[in-house]
Amino acid sequence: MKRYHLGFHIGLHTQDLILAHSGAVTPEGEVWFAEIPGYAPGLSVGVIGDLCINPYINLRFTPTVHFGNRDFTFIEQNTQEKFLTSVRSNYISFPLDIKYSSFRLNNFRPYMLGGVFAAFDVGRKKSNPLLLNGMDYGVEVGMGCDMYLPYFKFCPEIKFCFGLANVLHKDRSDLIHEADRKYTQALSRAMSRMIVLTFNFE
């Protein structure tokens, strides 16, 4: 019931993108579309700042660094020619959440949370044929359970993050080779999604 307390968390996450295709046709008559062939887990680490508003509601600020990669496969519609590229996405995320906790049962207390986040990509390589914007924002929801131990709380938590911004960087006039621009032109929109499983120590 302290007014303020601190902590840290470590865990895993999986990044995804919701892609919308433009149907653009290249001068050579090619039509490309993209897919994400699989998902690889990434590492998430961060700190926790918690403000107790009342016995059941807390305001939480949890700056987090997410280390990960996204793989893209571009496929030409007619010839089925494929092009594979990997985009490193190392995000610093700043979530602000409201946490609602239930009654404590012995040493366990389930909770739900929801809020907003802003994220900044610090791992971009501008030479990559596909480039994502450096900033994203969105909403997140999650759930977890506080487990009270003698000296600290241990809290497994899962969150679902939904980006609201189009993170596709459309202006690729910086690319030297004109042929590399067709991959960006094949897409009209990309919106981020992420599932984060963390273990909190407070």
mmCIF file of C-alpha atoms in Angstrom:
data_model
loop_
_atom_site.group_PDB
_atom_site.id
_atom_site.type_symbol
_atom_site.label_atom_id
_atom_site.label_comp_id
_atom_site.label_asym_id
_atom_site.label_seq_id
_atom_site.Cartn_x
_atom_site.Cartn_y
_atom_site.Cartn_z
ATOM 1 C CA MET A 1 0.000 0.000 0.000
ATOM 2 C CA LYS A 2 2.974 2.313 -0.423
ATOM 3 C CA ARG A 3 2.126 5.478 -2.349
ATOM 4 C CA TYR A 4 5.006 4.874 -4.781
ATOM 5 C CA HIS A 5 7.169 1.866 -5.526
ATOM 6 C CA LEU A 6 9.653 0.776 -8.191
ATOM 7 C CA GLY A 7 10.581 -2.468 -9.872
ATOM 8 C CA PHE A 8 11.908 -4.032 -13.047
ATOM 9 C CA HIS A 9 10.770 -6.621 -15.565
ATOM 10 C CA ILE A 10 12.256 -8.988 -18.114
ATOM 11 C CA GLY A 11 10.523 -11.171 -20.681
ATOM 12 C CA LEU A 12 9.860 -12.142 -24.283
ATOM 13 C CA HIS A 13 7.814 -10.629 -27.085
ATOM 14 C CA THR A 14 6.707 -11.347 -30.640
ATOM 15 C CA GLN A 15 6.361 -8.545 -33.201
ATOM 16 C CA ASP A 16 3.926 -8.550 -36.104
ATOM 17 C CA LEU A 17 2.687 -6.133 -38.767
ATOM 18 C CA ILE A 18 -0.735 -5.853 -40.372
ATOM 19 C CA LEU A 19 0.073 -5.184 -44.044
ATOM 20 C CA ALA A 20 -2.142 -3.547 -46.670
ATOM 21 C CA HIS A 21 -1.061 -3.954 -50.296
ATOM 22 C CA SER A 22 -1.264 -1.194 -52.868
ATOM 23 C CA GLY A 23 -1.502 -3.377 -55.994
ATOM 24 C CA ALA A 24 1.091 -1.155 -57.677
ATOM 25 C CA VAL A 25 2.457 -2.342 -61.023
ATOM 26 C CA THR A 26 6.123 -1.752 -61.821
ATOM 27 C CA PRO A 27 7.258 -0.524 -65.287
ATOM 28 C CA GLU A 28 8.217 -4.155 -65.986
ATOM 29 C CA GLY A 29 4.627 -5.275 -65.315
ATOM 30 C CA GLU A 30 5.390 -6.888 -61.936
ATOM 31 C CA VAL A 31 2.952 -6.928 -59.004
ATOM 32 C CA TRP A 32 4.520 -7.670 -55.648
ATOM 33 C CA PHE A 33 2.920 -8.548 -52.339
ATOM 34 C CA ALA A 34 4.464 -9.250 -48.927
ATOM 35 C CA GLU A 35 3.937 -11.660 -46.088
ATOM 36 C CA ILE A 36 5.596 -12.369 -42.756
ATOM 37 C CA PRO A 37 6.640 -16.047 -42.947
ATOM 38 C CA GLY A 38 7.159 -16.635 -39.233
ATOM 39 C CA TYR A 39 7.662 -15.108 -35.832
ATOM 40 C CA ALA A 40 10.798 -15.143 -33.722
ATOM 41 C CA PRO A 41 10.773 -14.193 -30.034
ATOM 42 C CA GLY A 42 12.655 -11.103 -28.915
ATOM 43 C CA LEU A 43 13.927 -9.896 -25.559
ATOM 44 C CA SER A 44 12.153 -7.227 -23.485
ATOM 45 C CA VAL A 45 13.647 -5.482 -20.441
ATOM 46 C CA GLY A 46 12.427 -2.436 -18.546
ATOM 47 C CA VAL A 47 11.718 -0.664 -15.286
ATOM 48 C CA ILE A 48 8.471 -0.133 -13.388
ATOM 49 C CA GLY A 49 7.152 2.984 -11.692
ATOM 50 C CA ASP A 50 3.892 2.463 -9.768
ATOM 51 C CA LEU A 51 1.591 5.044 -8.161
ATOM 52 C CA CYS A 52 -1.092 3.702 -5.801
ATOM 53 C CA ILE A 53 -4.321 5.672 -6.336
ATOM 54 C CA ASN A 54 -6.518 3.510 -4.089
ATOM 55 C CA PRO A 55 -6.425 -0.128 -2.842
ATOM 56 C CA TYR A 56 -7.607 -1.428 -6.235
ATOM 57 C CA ILE A 57 -6.294 1.035 -8.858
ATOM 58 C CA ASN A 58 -2.678 1.875 -9.718
ATOM 59 C CA LEU A 59 -1.125 4.102 -12.352
ATOM 60 C CA ARG A 60 1.923 2.485 -13.928
ATOM 61 C CA PHE A 61 4.732 3.830 -16.111
ATOM 62 C CA THR A 62 6.942 1.062 -17.521
ATOM 63 C CA PRO A 63 9.671 2.195 -19.972
ATOM 64 C CA THR A 64 10.796 -0.900 -21.896
ATOM 65 C CA VAL A 65 13.358 -1.824 -24.535
ATOM 66 C CA HIS A 66 12.261 -4.484 -27.045
ATOM 67 C CA PHE A 67 15.012 -6.199 -29.062
ATOM 68 C CA GLY A 68 13.800 -8.092 -32.129
ATOM 69 C CA ASN A 69 13.619 -8.634 -35.885
ATOM 70 C CA ARG A 70 10.862 -8.888 -38.471
ATOM 71 C CA ASP A 71 11.324 -11.055 -41.571
ATOM 72 C CA PHE A 72 9.456 -10.206 -44.791
ATOM 73 C CA THR A 73 8.983 -12.317 -47.901
ATOM 74 C CA PHE A 74 8.033 -10.410 -51.065
ATOM 75 C CA ILE A 75 6.462 -12.519 -53.819
ATOM 76 C CA GLU A 76 5.837 -11.483 -57.424
ATOM 77 C CA GLN A 77 2.257 -12.312 -58.335
ATOM 78 C CA ASN A 78 2.873 -13.829 -61.780
ATOM 79 C CA THR A 79 6.292 -15.481 -61.624
ATOM 80 C CA GLN A 80 6.293 -16.296 -57.870
ATOM 81 C CA GLU A 81 9.786 -14.828 -57.676
ATOM 82 C CA LYS A 82 10.691 -14.255 -54.012
ATOM 83 C CA PHE A 83 12.748 -11.665 -52.153
ATOM 84 C CA LEU A 84 13.507 -12.048 -48.425
ATOM 85 C CA THR A 85 14.519 -9.153 -46.197
ATOM 86 C CA SER A 86 14.902 -8.778 -42.436
ATOM 87 C CA VAL A 87 14.121 -5.547 -40.596
ATOM 88 C CA ARG A 88 15.688 -5.009 -37.191
ATOM 89 C CA SER A 89 13.251 -3.332 -34.821
ATOM 90 C CA ASN A 90 14.710 -2.287 -31.479
ATOM 91 C CA TYR A 91 12.016 -0.225 -29.797
ATOM 92 C CA ILE A 92 12.091 1.920 -26.690
ATOM 93 C CA SER A 93 8.490 1.926 -25.523
ATOM 94 C CA PHE A 94 6.881 4.250 -22.969
ATOM 95 C CA PRO A 95 3.580 2.704 -21.776
ATOM 96 C CA LEU A 96 1.240 4.429 -19.328
ATOM 97 C CA ASP A 97 -1.332 2.008 -17.910
ATOM 98 C CA ILE A 98 -4.167 1.839 -15.411
ATOM 99 C CA LYS A 99 -3.996 -1.357 -13.349
ATOM 100 C CA TYR A 100 -7.148 -2.710 -11.716
ATOM 101 C CA SER A 101 -6.562 -5.414 -9.088
ATOM 102 C CA SER A 102 -9.073 -7.826 -7.580
ATOM 103 C CA PHE A 103 -9.308 -8.876 -3.933
ATOM 104 C CA ARG A 104 -6.206 -10.527 -2.545
ATOM 105 C CA LEU A 105 -6.643 -14.261 -1.972
ATOM 106 C CA ASN A 106 -3.913 -15.482 0.374
ATOM 107 C CA ASN A 107 -0.728 -14.465 -1.491
ATOM 108 C CA PHE A 108 -2.276 -14.094 -4.953
ATOM 109 C CA ARG A 109 -3.978 -11.106 -6.547
ATOM 110 C CA PRO A 110 -5.050 -11.170 -10.235
ATOM 111 C CA TYR A 111 -5.272 -7.918 -12.142
ATOM 112 C CA MET A 112 -6.114 -6.394 -15.498
ATOM 113 C CA LEU A 113 -4.552 -3.335 -17.102
ATOM 114 C CA GLY A 114 -4.951 -1.092 -20.097
ATOM 115 C CA GLY A 115 -3.411 2.073 -21.434
ATOM 116 C CA VAL A 116 -1.501 3.803 -24.182
ATOM 117 C CA PHE A 117 2.086 3.734 -25.397
ATOM 118 C CA ALA A 118 4.555 5.631 -27.550
ATOM 119 C CA ALA A 119 7.517 3.785 -29.079
ATOM 120 C CA PHE A 120 10.699 4.887 -30.818
ATOM 121 C CA ASP A 121 12.722 2.639 -33.134
ATOM 122 C CA VAL A 122 16.454 2.974 -32.422
ATOM 123 C CA GLY A 123 17.642 0.093 -34.615
ATOM 124 C CA ARG A 124 16.663 1.259 -38.098
ATOM 125 C CA LYS A 125 18.968 0.693 -41.076
ATOM 126 C CA LYS A 126 18.056 3.267 -43.696
ATOM 127 C CA SER A 127 19.767 1.279 -46.452
ATOM 128 C CA ASN A 128 17.229 -1.549 -46.099
ATOM 129 C CA PRO A 129 14.777 -1.804 -49.052
ATOM 130 C CA LEU A 130 11.912 -1.731 -46.530
ATOM 131 C CA LEU A 131 12.038 0.983 -43.883
ATOM 132 C CA LEU A 132 9.713 1.582 -40.944
ATOM 133 C CA ASN A 133 9.098 4.965 -39.354
ATOM 134 C CA GLY A 134 10.986 5.842 -36.214
ATOM 135 C CA MET A 135 7.893 6.447 -34.069
ATOM 136 C CA ASP A 136 4.774 4.453 -33.292
ATOM 137 C CA TYR A 137 1.898 4.830 -30.832
ATOM 138 C CA GLY A 138 -1.135 2.807 -29.835
ATOM 139 C CA VAL A 139 -3.124 1.110 -27.092
ATOM 140 C CA GLU A 140 -2.487 -1.993 -25.015
ATOM 141 C CA VAL A 141 -4.402 -4.345 -22.742
ATOM 142 C CA GLY A 142 -3.177 -7.120 -20.500
ATOM 143 C CA MET A 143 -3.560 -9.239 -17.429
ATOM 144 C CA GLY A 144 -1.387 -10.747 -14.747
ATOM 145 C CA CYS A 145 -1.195 -11.942 -11.186
ATOM 146 C CA ASP A 146 0.684 -10.506 -8.212
ATOM 147 C CA MET A 147 2.349 -13.220 -6.140
ATOM 148 C CA TYR A 148 3.413 -11.961 -2.740
ATOM 149 C CA LEU A 149 6.772 -13.299 -1.565
ATOM 150 C CA PRO A 150 8.580 -12.414 1.685
ATOM 151 C CA TYR A 151 10.648 -9.551 0.210
ATOM 152 C CA PHE A 152 9.046 -8.644 -3.127
ATOM 153 C CA LYS A 153 6.140 -9.287 -5.506
ATOM 154 C CA PHE A 154 6.639 -11.604 -8.454
ATOM 155 C CA CYS A 155 4.138 -10.916 -11.266
ATOM 156 C CA PRO A 156 3.831 -12.854 -14.545
ATOM 157 C CA GLU A 157 2.048 -10.580 -17.034
ATOM 158 C CA ILE A 158 0.927 -10.751 -20.656
ATOM 159 C CA LYS A 159 0.089 -7.701 -22.773
ATOM 160 C CA PHE A 160 -1.328 -7.209 -26.259
ATOM 161 C CA CYS A 161 -0.179 -4.023 -28.019
ATOM 162 C CA PHE A 162 -2.043 -2.538 -30.998
ATOM 163 C CA GLY A 163 -0.313 0.193 -32.991
ATOM 164 C CA LEU A 164 -2.540 2.927 -34.419
ATOM 165 C CA ALA A 165 -0.033 4.617 -36.733
ATOM 166 C CA ASN A 166 1.028 3.698 -40.255
ATOM 167 C CA VAL A 167 4.684 2.859 -39.644
ATOM 168 C CA LEU A 168 5.565 2.295 -43.315
ATOM 169 C CA HIS A 169 8.091 4.868 -44.566
ATOM 170 C CA LYS A 170 6.821 5.575 -48.100
ATOM 171 C CA ASP A 171 9.358 8.091 -49.419
ATOM 172 C CA ARG A 172 12.340 5.970 -50.515
ATOM 173 C CA SER A 173 13.989 8.500 -52.824
ATOM 174 C CA ASP A 174 17.138 7.852 -50.759
ATOM 175 C CA LEU A 175 17.614 4.409 -52.327
ATOM 176 C CA ILE A 176 20.282 4.377 -55.006
ATOM 177 C CA HIS A 177 18.770 1.567 -57.087
ATOM 178 C CA GLU A 178 15.332 2.264 -58.520
ATOM 179 C CA ALA A 179 14.495 -1.467 -58.469
ATOM 180 C CA ASP A 180 14.699 -1.530 -54.654
ATOM 181 C CA ARG A 181 11.796 0.920 -54.352
ATOM 182 C CA LYS A 182 9.234 -1.554 -55.703
ATOM 183 C CA TYR A 183 9.060 -3.335 -52.330
ATOM 184 C CA THR A 184 7.895 -0.210 -50.535
ATOM 185 C CA GLN A 185 5.587 0.710 -53.417
ATOM 186 C CA ALA A 186 3.908 -2.708 -53.095
ATOM 187 C CA LEU A 187 2.537 -1.722 -49.664
ATOM 188 C CA SER A 188 0.163 1.080 -48.705
ATOM 189 C CA ARG A 189 0.076 0.630 -44.940
ATOM 190 C CA ALA A 190 1.743 -1.294 -42.108
ATOM 191 C CA MET A 191 0.444 -1.265 -38.533
ATOM 192 C CA SER A 192 2.283 -2.877 -35.634
ATOM 193 C CA ARG A 193 1.081 -5.628 -33.323
ATOM 194 C CA MET A 194 2.983 -7.153 -30.427
ATOM 195 C CA ILE A 195 2.452 -9.745 -27.700
ATOM 196 C CA VAL A 196 4.639 -9.272 -24.621
ATOM 197 C CA LEU A 197 5.133 -11.803 -21.824
ATOM 198 C CA THR A 198 7.036 -10.326 -18.895
ATOM 199 C CA PHE A 199 7.999 -11.306 -15.376
ATOM 200 C CA ASN A 200 7.767 -8.348 -13.007
ATOM 201 C CA PHE A 201 9.748 -7.940 -9.780
ATOM 202 C CA GLU A 202 8.423 -5.211 -7.487
#
